[in-house]
XYZ file of C-alpha atoms in Angstrom:
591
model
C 0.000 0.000 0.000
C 1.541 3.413 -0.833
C -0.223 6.852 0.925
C -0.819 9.949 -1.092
C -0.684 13.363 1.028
C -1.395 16.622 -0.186
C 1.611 19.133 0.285
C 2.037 21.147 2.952
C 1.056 24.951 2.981
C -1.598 26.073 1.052
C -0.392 26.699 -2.451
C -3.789 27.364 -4.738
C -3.398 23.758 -6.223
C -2.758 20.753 -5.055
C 1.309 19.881 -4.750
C 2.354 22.551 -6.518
C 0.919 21.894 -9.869
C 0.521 24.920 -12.582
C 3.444 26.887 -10.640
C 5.365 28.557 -12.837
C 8.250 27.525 -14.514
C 11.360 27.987 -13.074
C 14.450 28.144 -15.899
C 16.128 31.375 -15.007
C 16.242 30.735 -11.394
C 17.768 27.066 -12.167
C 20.034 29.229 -13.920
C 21.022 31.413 -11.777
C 21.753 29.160 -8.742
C 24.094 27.285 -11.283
C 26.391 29.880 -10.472
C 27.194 31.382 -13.772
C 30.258 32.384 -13.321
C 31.878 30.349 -10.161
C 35.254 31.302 -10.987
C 34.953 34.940 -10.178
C 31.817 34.092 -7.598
C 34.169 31.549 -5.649
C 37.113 33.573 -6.540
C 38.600 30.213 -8.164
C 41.275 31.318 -10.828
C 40.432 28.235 -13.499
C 43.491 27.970 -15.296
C 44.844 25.616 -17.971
C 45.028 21.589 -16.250
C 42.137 22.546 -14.372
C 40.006 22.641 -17.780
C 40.396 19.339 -18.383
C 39.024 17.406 -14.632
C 36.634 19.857 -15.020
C 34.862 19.220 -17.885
C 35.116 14.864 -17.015
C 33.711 15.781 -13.546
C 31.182 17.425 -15.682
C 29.804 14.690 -17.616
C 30.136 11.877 -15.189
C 29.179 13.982 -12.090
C 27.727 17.178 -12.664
C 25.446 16.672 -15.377
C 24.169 13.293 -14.534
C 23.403 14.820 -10.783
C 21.929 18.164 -12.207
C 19.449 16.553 -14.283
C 18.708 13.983 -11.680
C 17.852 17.246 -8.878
C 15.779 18.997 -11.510
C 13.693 15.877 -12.655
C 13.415 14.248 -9.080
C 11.882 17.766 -8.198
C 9.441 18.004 -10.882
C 8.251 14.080 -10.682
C 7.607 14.802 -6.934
C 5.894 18.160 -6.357
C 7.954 19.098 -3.447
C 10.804 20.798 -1.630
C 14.249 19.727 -0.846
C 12.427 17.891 2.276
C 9.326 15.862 1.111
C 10.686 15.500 -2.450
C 12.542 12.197 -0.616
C 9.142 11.073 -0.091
C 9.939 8.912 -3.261
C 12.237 6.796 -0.565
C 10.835 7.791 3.452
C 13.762 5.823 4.727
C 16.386 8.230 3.536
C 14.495 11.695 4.055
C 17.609 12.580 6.246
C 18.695 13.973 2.703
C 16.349 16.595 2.852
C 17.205 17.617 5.927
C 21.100 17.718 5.305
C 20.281 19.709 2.239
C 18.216 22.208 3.885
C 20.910 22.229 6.608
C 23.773 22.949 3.661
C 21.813 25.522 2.308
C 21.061 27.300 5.360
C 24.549 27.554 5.738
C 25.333 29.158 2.596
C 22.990 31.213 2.165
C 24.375 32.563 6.006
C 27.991 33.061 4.362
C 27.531 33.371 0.675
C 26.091 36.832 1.368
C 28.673 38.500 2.726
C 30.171 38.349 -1.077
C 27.884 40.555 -1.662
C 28.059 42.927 1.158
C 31.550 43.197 0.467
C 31.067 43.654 -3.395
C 28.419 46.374 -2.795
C 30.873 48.262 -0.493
C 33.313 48.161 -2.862
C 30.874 49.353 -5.941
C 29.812 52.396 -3.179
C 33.151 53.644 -2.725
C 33.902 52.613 -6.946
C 32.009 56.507 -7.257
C 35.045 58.738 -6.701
C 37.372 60.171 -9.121
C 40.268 58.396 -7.262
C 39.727 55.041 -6.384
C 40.181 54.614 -2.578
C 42.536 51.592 -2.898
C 44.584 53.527 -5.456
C 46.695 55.566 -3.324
C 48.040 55.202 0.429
C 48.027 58.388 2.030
C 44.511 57.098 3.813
C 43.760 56.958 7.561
C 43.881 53.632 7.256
C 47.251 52.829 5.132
C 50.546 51.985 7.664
C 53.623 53.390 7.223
C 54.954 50.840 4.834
C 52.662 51.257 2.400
C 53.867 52.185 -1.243
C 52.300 52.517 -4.591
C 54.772 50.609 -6.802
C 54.214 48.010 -8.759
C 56.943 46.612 -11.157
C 59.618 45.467 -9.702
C 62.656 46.793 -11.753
C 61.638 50.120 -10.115
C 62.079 48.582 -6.873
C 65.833 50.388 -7.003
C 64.862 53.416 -8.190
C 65.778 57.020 -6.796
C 62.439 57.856 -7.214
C 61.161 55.398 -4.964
C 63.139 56.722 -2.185
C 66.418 53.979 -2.677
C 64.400 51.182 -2.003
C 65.920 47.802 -2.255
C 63.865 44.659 -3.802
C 64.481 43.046 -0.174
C 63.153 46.003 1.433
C 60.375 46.092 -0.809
C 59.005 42.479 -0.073
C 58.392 43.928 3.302
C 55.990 46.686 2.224
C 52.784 46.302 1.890
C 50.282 47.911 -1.350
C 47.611 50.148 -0.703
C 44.963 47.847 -2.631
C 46.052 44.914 0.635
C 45.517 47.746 3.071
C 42.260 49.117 1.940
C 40.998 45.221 2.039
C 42.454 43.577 5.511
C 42.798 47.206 7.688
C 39.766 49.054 5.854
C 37.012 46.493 4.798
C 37.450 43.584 7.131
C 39.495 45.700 9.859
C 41.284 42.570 10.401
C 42.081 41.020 13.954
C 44.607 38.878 15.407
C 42.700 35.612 14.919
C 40.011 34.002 15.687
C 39.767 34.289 19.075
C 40.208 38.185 18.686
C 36.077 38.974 16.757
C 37.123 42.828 18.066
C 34.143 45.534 17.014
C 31.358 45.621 14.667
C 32.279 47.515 11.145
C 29.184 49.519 10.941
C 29.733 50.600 7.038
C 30.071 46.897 5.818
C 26.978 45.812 8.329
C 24.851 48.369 6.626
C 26.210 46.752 3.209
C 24.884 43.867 4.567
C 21.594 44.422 5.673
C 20.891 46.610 2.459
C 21.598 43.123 0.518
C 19.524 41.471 2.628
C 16.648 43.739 2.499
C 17.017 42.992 -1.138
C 17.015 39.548 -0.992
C 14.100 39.337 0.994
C 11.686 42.239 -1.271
C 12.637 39.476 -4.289
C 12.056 36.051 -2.604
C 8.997 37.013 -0.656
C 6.374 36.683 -3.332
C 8.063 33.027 -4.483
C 9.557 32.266 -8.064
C 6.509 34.456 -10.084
C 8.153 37.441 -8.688
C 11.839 36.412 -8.674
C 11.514 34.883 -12.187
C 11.218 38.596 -13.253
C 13.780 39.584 -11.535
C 16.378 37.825 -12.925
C 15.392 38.331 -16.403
C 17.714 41.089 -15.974
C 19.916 40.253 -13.258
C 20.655 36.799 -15.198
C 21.543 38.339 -18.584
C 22.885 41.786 -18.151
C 26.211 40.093 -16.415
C 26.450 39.037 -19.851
C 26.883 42.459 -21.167
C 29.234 43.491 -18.624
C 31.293 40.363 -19.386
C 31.279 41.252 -23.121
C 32.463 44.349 -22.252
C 35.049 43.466 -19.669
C 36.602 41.187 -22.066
C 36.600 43.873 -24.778
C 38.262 45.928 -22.911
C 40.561 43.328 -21.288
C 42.262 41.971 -24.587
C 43.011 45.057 -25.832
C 45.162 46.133 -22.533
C 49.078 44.789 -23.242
C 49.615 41.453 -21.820
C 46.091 39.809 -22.275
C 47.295 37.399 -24.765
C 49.896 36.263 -22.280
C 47.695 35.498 -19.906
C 44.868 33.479 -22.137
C 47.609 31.740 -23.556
C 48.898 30.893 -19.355
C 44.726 29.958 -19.249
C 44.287 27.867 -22.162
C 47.727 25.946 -22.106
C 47.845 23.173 -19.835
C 50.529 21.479 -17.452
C 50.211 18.169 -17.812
C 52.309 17.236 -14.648
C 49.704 18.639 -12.713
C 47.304 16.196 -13.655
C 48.705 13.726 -11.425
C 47.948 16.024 -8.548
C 45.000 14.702 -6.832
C 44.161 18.664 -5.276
C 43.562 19.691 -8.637
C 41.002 16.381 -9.476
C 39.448 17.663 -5.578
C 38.868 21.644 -6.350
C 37.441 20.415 -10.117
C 35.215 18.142 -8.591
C 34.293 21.106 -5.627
C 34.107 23.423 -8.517
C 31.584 21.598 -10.232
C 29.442 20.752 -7.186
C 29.218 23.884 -5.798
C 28.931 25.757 -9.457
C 25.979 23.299 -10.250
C 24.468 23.845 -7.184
C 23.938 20.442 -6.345
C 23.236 18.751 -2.923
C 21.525 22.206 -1.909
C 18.088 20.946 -2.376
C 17.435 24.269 -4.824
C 17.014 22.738 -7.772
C 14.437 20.112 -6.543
C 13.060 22.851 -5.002
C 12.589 25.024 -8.349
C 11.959 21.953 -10.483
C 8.655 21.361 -8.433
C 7.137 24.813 -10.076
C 7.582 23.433 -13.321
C 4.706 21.862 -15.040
C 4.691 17.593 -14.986
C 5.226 17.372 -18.449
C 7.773 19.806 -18.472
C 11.054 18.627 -20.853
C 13.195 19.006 -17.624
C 15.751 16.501 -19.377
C 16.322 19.287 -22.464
C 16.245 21.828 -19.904
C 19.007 20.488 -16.879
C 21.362 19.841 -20.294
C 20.951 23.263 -21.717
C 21.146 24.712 -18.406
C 24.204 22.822 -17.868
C 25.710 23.668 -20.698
C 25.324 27.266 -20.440
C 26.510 26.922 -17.040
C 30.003 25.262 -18.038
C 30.180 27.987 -21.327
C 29.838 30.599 -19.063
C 32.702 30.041 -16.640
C 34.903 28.831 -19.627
C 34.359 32.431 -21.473
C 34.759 33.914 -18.133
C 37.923 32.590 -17.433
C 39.243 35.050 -20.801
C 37.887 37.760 -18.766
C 40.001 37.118 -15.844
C 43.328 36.018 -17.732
C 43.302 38.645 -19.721
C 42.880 41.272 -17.205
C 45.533 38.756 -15.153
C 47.799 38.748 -17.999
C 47.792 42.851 -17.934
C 48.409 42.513 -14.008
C 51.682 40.812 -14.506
C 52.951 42.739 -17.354
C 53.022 45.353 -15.401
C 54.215 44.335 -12.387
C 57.040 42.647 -14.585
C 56.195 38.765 -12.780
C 54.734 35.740 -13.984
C 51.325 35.619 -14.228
C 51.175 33.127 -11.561
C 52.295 35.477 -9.299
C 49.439 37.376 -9.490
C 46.564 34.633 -10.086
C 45.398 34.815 -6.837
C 42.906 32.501 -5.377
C 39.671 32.925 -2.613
C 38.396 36.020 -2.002
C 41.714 37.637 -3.241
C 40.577 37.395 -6.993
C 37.328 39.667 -6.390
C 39.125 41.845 -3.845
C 42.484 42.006 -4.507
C 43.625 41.265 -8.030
C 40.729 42.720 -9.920
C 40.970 46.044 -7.715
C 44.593 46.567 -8.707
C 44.037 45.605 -11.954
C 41.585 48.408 -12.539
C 43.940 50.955 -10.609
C 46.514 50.687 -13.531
C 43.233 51.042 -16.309
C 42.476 54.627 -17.859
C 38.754 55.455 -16.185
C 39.611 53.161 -13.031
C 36.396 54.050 -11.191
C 34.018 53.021 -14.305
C 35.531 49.567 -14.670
C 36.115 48.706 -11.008
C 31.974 49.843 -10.881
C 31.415 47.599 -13.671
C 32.657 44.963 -12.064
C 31.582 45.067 -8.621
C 28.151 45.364 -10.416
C 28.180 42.342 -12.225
C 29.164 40.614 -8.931
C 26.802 41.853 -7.470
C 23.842 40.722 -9.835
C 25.995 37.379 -9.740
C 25.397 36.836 -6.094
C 22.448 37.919 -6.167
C 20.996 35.458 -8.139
C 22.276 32.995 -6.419
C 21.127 33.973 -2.995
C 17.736 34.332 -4.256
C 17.564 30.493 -5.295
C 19.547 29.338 -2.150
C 16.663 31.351 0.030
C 14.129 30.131 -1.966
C 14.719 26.678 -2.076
C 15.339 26.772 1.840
C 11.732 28.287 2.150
C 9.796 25.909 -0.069
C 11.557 23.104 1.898
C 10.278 24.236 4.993
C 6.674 25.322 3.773
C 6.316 21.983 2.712
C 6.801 20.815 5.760
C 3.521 22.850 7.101
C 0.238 20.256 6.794
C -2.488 22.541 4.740
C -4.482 22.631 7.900
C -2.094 25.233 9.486
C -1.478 27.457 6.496
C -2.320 31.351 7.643
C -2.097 35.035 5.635
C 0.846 35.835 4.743
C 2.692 32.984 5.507
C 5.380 33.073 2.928
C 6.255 36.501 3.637
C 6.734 36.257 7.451
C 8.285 33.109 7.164
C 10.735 34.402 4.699
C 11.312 37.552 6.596
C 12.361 35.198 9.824
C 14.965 33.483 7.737
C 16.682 36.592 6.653
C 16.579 38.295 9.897
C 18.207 34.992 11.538
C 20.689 34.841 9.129
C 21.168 38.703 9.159
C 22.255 38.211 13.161
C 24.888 35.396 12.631
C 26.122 37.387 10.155
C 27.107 40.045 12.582
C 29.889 37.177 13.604
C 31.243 37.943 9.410
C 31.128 41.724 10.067
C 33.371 41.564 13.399
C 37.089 42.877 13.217
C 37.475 38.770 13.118
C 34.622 37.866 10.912
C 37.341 36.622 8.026
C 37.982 34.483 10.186
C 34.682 33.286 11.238
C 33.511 33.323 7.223
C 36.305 31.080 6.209
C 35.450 28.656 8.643
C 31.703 28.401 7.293
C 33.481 28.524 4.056
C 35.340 25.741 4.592
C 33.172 23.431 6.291
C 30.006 24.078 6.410
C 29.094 24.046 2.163
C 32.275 22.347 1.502
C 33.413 19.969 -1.341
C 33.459 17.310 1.283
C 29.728 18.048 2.724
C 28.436 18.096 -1.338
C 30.068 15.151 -2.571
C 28.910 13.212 0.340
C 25.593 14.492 -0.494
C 25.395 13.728 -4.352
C 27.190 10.146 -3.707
C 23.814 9.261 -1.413
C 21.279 10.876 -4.037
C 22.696 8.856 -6.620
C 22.507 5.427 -4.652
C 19.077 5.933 -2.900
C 17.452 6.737 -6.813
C 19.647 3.720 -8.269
C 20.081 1.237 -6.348
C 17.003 1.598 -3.761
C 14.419 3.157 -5.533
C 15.872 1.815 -8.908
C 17.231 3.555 -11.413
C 15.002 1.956 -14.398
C 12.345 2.700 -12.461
C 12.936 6.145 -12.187
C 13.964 6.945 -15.982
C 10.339 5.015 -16.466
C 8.827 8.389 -14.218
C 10.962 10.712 -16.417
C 9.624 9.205 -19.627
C 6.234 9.434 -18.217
C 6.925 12.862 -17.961
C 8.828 14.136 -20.821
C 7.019 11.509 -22.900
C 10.741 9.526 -23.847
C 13.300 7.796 -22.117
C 16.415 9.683 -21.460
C 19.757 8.256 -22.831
C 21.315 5.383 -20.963
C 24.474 7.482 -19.472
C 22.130 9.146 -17.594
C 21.472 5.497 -15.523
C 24.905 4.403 -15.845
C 26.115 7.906 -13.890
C 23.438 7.537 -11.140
C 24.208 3.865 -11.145
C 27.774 3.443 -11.399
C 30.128 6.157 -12.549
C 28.714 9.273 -10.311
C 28.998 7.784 -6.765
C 32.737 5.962 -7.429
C 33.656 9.708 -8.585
C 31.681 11.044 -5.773
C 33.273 8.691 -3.300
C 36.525 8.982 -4.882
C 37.128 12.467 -4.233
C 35.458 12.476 -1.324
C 38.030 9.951 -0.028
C 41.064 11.756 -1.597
C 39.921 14.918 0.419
C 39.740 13.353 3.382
C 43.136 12.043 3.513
C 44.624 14.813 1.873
C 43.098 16.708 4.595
C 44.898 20.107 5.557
C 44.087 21.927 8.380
C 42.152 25.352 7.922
C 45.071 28.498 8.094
C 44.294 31.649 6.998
C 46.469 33.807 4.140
C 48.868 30.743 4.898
C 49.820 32.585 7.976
C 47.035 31.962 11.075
C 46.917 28.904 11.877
C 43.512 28.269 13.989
C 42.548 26.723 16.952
C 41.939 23.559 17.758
C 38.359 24.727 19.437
C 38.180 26.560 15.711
C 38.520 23.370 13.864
C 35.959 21.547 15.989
C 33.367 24.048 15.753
C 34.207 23.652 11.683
C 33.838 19.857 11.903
C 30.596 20.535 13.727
C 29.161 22.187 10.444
C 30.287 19.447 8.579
C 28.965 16.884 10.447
C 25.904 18.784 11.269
C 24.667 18.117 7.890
C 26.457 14.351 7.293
C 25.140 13.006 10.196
C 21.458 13.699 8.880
C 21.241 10.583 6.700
C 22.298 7.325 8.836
C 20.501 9.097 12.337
C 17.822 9.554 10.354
C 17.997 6.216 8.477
C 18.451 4.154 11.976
C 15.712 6.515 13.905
C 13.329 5.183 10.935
C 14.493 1.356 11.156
C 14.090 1.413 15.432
C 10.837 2.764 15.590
C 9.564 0.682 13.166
C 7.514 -2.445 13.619
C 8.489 -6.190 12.315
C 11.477 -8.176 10.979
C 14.195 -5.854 9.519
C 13.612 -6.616 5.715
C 9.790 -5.949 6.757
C 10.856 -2.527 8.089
C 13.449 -1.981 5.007
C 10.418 -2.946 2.487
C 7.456 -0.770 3.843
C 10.127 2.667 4.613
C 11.325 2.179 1.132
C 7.770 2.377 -0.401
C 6.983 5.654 -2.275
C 4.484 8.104 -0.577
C 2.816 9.452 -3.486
C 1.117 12.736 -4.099
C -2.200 13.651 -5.562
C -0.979 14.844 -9.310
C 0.527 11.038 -9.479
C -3.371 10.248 -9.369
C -4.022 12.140 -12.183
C -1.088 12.188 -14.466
C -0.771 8.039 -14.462
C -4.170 8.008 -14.591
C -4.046 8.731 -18.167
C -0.753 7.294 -18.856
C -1.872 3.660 -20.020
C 1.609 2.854 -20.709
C 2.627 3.402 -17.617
C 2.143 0.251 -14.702
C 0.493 1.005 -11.626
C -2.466 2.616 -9.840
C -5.043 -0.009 -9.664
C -7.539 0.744 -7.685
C -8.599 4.149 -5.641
C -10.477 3.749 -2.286
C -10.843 7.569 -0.761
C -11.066 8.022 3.120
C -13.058 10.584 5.441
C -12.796 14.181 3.882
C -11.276 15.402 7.356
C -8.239 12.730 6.666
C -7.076 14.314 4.065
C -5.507 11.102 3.406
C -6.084 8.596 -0.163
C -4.828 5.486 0.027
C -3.810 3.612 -3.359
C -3.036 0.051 -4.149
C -0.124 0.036 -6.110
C 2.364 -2.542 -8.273
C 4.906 -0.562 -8.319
C-alpha cells in the first residue's frame, strides 16, 4: 500500500501543480560564473578534470535534482518522499543551504561596499596616504623600479616587506582585520549596513516566491552578460592579455597527477551546479509535470560550463595585464579565494584609464551574480520548509513572514562575518560548512538511494512518463555506477589529503576553531544514517519488513491524475478515498 498526502502549505493547487516555470532561477543558482563568484582562478590543467567531472558527475546529478523535483511536487524535504527511509537527505540539504545562504552573502556585502566607494574620481585603494594605510605602504608596482631614486632607494628586499595600498584598503579598511580568531574585536558599521541593504534585497525578491523572482532575474541573469562582453573587450586590448589566455588555455600536464587539482574540479563543479543544496528540486517542483526538464538540466548545464569557460578570458586577460606590469609571472598574481574579487581585480583596474568606471562595472556584475544565487539558495530553503507545514495550518501571509524570519536569523549570525574577526569566522563556514566534502557526500547518497534503492530503471520510467521519452542510458549508468565511485573517490582523496584550515597561509587556527568547523560538517552528514536508523528502530516487524514498507513511495495527488491517463505506464489499480477530514487517499499500487 503506498499513501498519497497533499503538500504542505496552502499553495492554490494541489502539490504545486501549474506553478510557474522555473528556468532562469535554475540558472542562476548554477552559479554562472563560479570562478569569479568563488574567486577560483580556473586555469589551464584545471580545464580538463573539469569538464570529465562534468559529464560523469555534474550533469548526470543536475538533471537527476531537476527531474526528481518536478516528478515529486515538493521541496528539498518531502521531495525524498519517493524513498521515506532516507528523508535525512532533505534535511542535510536544507541544513547545507542554510549555511550558505548565512555566508555566501557577505560576497555581496563586500562587493556592494566596494561598488559604493567605486564613485570617486580616485579610487580609494589607489593611493596610500589614507587613515587607514601603515607606514609601509607604497604605490609601486613593477619590480625593476624597486631600485629606483624615485622610490626613495628602495631595495627589492626592502620592498618584499611593504605592503600595497589595494592589501591595506581590504584587511585594515574592509574587514578591519584582527589577530585571529579568538580576537572577533568591534562591529564595522559601514560593511553591516552593506549587509543588511543586501539582505533587504534579498528578501523584497524572494517574498512573493519564483513568479516574482523569475522577473527579476530576467535582468539580473543576462545583463552580467553584457558586462562580461564588455570586460573582455576591454581586457584583450590592454598589453599582456594574450599572455595570460595563452597561461589559461595551455595546460601542465604534470599537474594532472595532482589529486588537489582532481578535488577543487570536482568542488568546482558541485558547488557551481548547485547540487546537494536541495534548490534545484526545489525550483523543479514549479515546473509543469510534463515539463522537458531533461532538455532543460542539459541546456542549463551547458550554459553553465560555457559561461565560466568564457569567463575565465575575462580574468586572464585582465591577469595577464596585471603581470605585465608588475614585470612577474602571471602566476604570481593569479590569486585565489576572495583575493581574486578583492584584490587582483581592484589593482588591476587601478593601472586602467577610467579606473572608477571599470572597477563599478565589475563590482556590479558581482553583485547581480550573487544575487541570483542567494535568491535560489533562500528560496529553495523556504519551499523546503513550507512543505513541511500540513495545509491545515497554512495562515495570511505565511510566505512573507516566514521568509522575513529566515533573513533576519541569518542577518544576526552574520554580525559574527562583520566583526574585526569575521574573516575568520567566514572562512570557517566557508570551509566546512558548504564544503566539497559536505556536497560530494551528499550527491554520492542521491545517486545510490534513486539507483540502487528506488531503482534507477524505475525512475527513468517516471521521467519518460513525464517528458514523454526515455532519457539516454548514461544518464542510468552515472546515477548507477560512474557518479557515486567519482563522488566517493574524491570524497576519499579529500579526506586524507586533509589540511588543516590556516588563513592567508599565515594563522593557523585553533583547535576549538577546527571543531566548531567539523561541527558544520557533520551537522549536515550526520542527517542521513541518524535519520535512516531513527526510521528502522521505531519501526515495527522483521528488519527486511521494516526496510520494504520505509522504502515504499508516498505518493502525491498529481501522481493520481497524471498516471491516470498514462496507459503505458504500470500502476495505480484501484482508488479507495477516506473521510474528507483525513485528508488522506490510500492507493493500491504494483509498483
Amino acid at each position: 500500500m503506498a499513501w498519497v498526502e497533499p503538500g504542505g502549505g496552502a499553495p492554490p493547487t494541489p502539490q504545486g501543480l501549474g506553478r510557474p516555470r522555473a528556468v532562469f532561477p535554475c540558472l542562476c543558482s548554477s552559479g554562472q560564473v563560479p570562478c569569479l563568484a568563488k574567486g577560483q582562478p580556473c586555469a589551464s590543467v584545471f580545464l580538463i578534470p573539469y569538464v570529465l567531472i562534468a559529464l560523469i558527475g555534474g550533469i548526470p546529478i543536475f538533471f537527476l535534482e531537476i527531474s526528481l523535483g518536478q516528478f515529486m511536487k515538493a521541496g528539498s524535504i518531502n521531495v525524498w518522499n519517493i524513498c521515506p527511509l532516507f528523508k535525512g537527505l532533505g534535511y542535510a540539504s536544507m541544513v547545507i543551504v542554510f549555511y550558505c545562504n548565512t555566508y555566501y552573502i557577505m560576497v555581496l556585502a563586500w562587493g556592494f561596499y566596494y561598488l559604493v566607494k567605486s564613485f570617486t574620481t580616485t579610487l580609494p585603494w589607489a593611493t596610500c596616504g589614507h587613515t587607514w594605510n601603515t607606514p609601509d605602504c607604497v604605490e609601486i608596482f613593477r619590480h625593476e623600479d624597486c631600485a629606483n631614486a624615485t622610490m626613495a632607494n628602495l631595495t627589492c628586499d626592502q620592498l618584499a616587506d611593504r605592503r600595497s595600498p589595494v592589501i591595506e584598503f581590504w584587511e585594515n579598511k574592509v574587514l578591519r582585520l584582527s589577530g585571529g580568531l579568538e580576537v572577533p574585536g568591534a562591529l564595522n558599521w559601514e560593511v553591516t549596513l552593506c549587509l543588511l541593504t543586501c539582505w533587504v534585497l534579498v528578501y523584497f525578491c524572494v517574498w512573493k516566491g519564483v513568479k516574482s523572482t523569475g522577473k527579476i532575474v530576467y535582468f539580473t541573469a543576462t545583463f552580467p552578460y553584457v558586462v562580461l562582453v564588455v570586460l573582455l573587450v576591454r581586457g584583450v586590448l590592454l598589453p599582456g592579455a594574450l599572455d595570460g589566455i595563452i597561461y589559461y588555455l595551455k595546460p601542465d600536464w604534470s599537474k594532472l597527477a595532482s589529486p588537489q587539482v582532481w578535488i577543487d574540479a570536482g568542488t568546482q563543479i558541485f558547488f557551481s551546479y548547485a547540487i546537494g543544496l536541495g534548490a534545484l528540486t526545489a525550483l523543479g517542483s514549479y515546473n509543469r509535470f510534463n515539463n522537458n526538464c531533461y532538455k532543460d538540466a542539459i541546456i542549463l548545464a551547458l550554459i553553465n560550463s560555457g559561461t565560466s569557460f568564457f569567463a575565465g578570458f575575462v580574468v586572464f586577460s585582465i591577469l595577464g595585464f596585471m603581470a605585465t606590469e608588475q614585470g612577474v609571472h602571471i602566476s604570481k598574481v593569479a590569486e585565489s579565494g576572495p583575493g581574486l574579487a578583492f584584490i587582483a581585480y581592484p589593482r588591476a583596474v587601478t593601472l586602467m584609464p577610467v579606473a572608477p568606471l571599470w572597477a563599478a562595472l565589475f563590482f556590479f556584475m558581482l553583485l547581480l551574480l550573487g544575487l541570483d544565487s542567494q535568491f535560489v539558495g533562500v528560496e529553495g530553503f523556504i519551499t523546503g520548509l513550507l512543505d513541511l507545514l500540513p495545509a491545515s495550518y497554512y495562515f495570511r501571509f505565511q510566505r512573507e513572514i516566514s521568509v522575513a524570519l529566515c533573513c533576519t536569523l541569518c542577518f544576526v549570525i552574520d554580525l559574527s562575518m562583520v566583526t574585526d574577526g569575521g574573516m575568520y569566522v567566514f572562512q570557517l563556514f566557508d570551509y566546512y560548512s558548504a564544503s566539497g566534502t559536505t556536497l560530494l557526500w551528499q550527491a554520492f547518497w542521491e545517486c545510490v538511494v534513486v539507483a540502487w534503492v528506488y531503482g534507477a530503471d524505475r525512475f527513468m520510467d517516471d521521467v519518460a512518463c513525464m517528458i514523454g521519452y526515455r532519457p539516454c542510458p548514461w544518464m542510468k549508468w552515472c546515477w548507477s555506477f560512474f557518479t557515486p565511485l567519482v563522488c566517493m573517490g574524491i570524497f576519499i582523496f579529500n579526506m586524507v589529503y586533509h589540511e588543516p584550515l590556516v588563513y592567508n597561509n599565515t594563522y593557523v587556527y585553533p583547535w576549538w576553531g577546527e571543531a566548531v568547523g567539523w561541527a558544520f560538517a557533520l551537522s549536515s552528514m550526520l542527517c542521513v544514517p541518524l535519520h535512516l536508523l531513527g526510521c528502522l528502530l521505531r519501526a515495527k516487524g522483521t528488519v527486511a519488513e521494516r526496510w520494504q514498507h520505509l522504502t515504499q513511495p508516498i505518493w502525491g495527488l498529481h501522481h493520481l491524475e497524471y498516471r491516470a491517463q498514462d496507459s503505458d505506464v504500470r500502476g495505480l489499480t484501484t482508488l479507495t478515498p477516506v473521510s474528507e477530514s483525513s485528508k488522506v487517499v490510500v492507493v493500491e499500487s504494483v509498483m
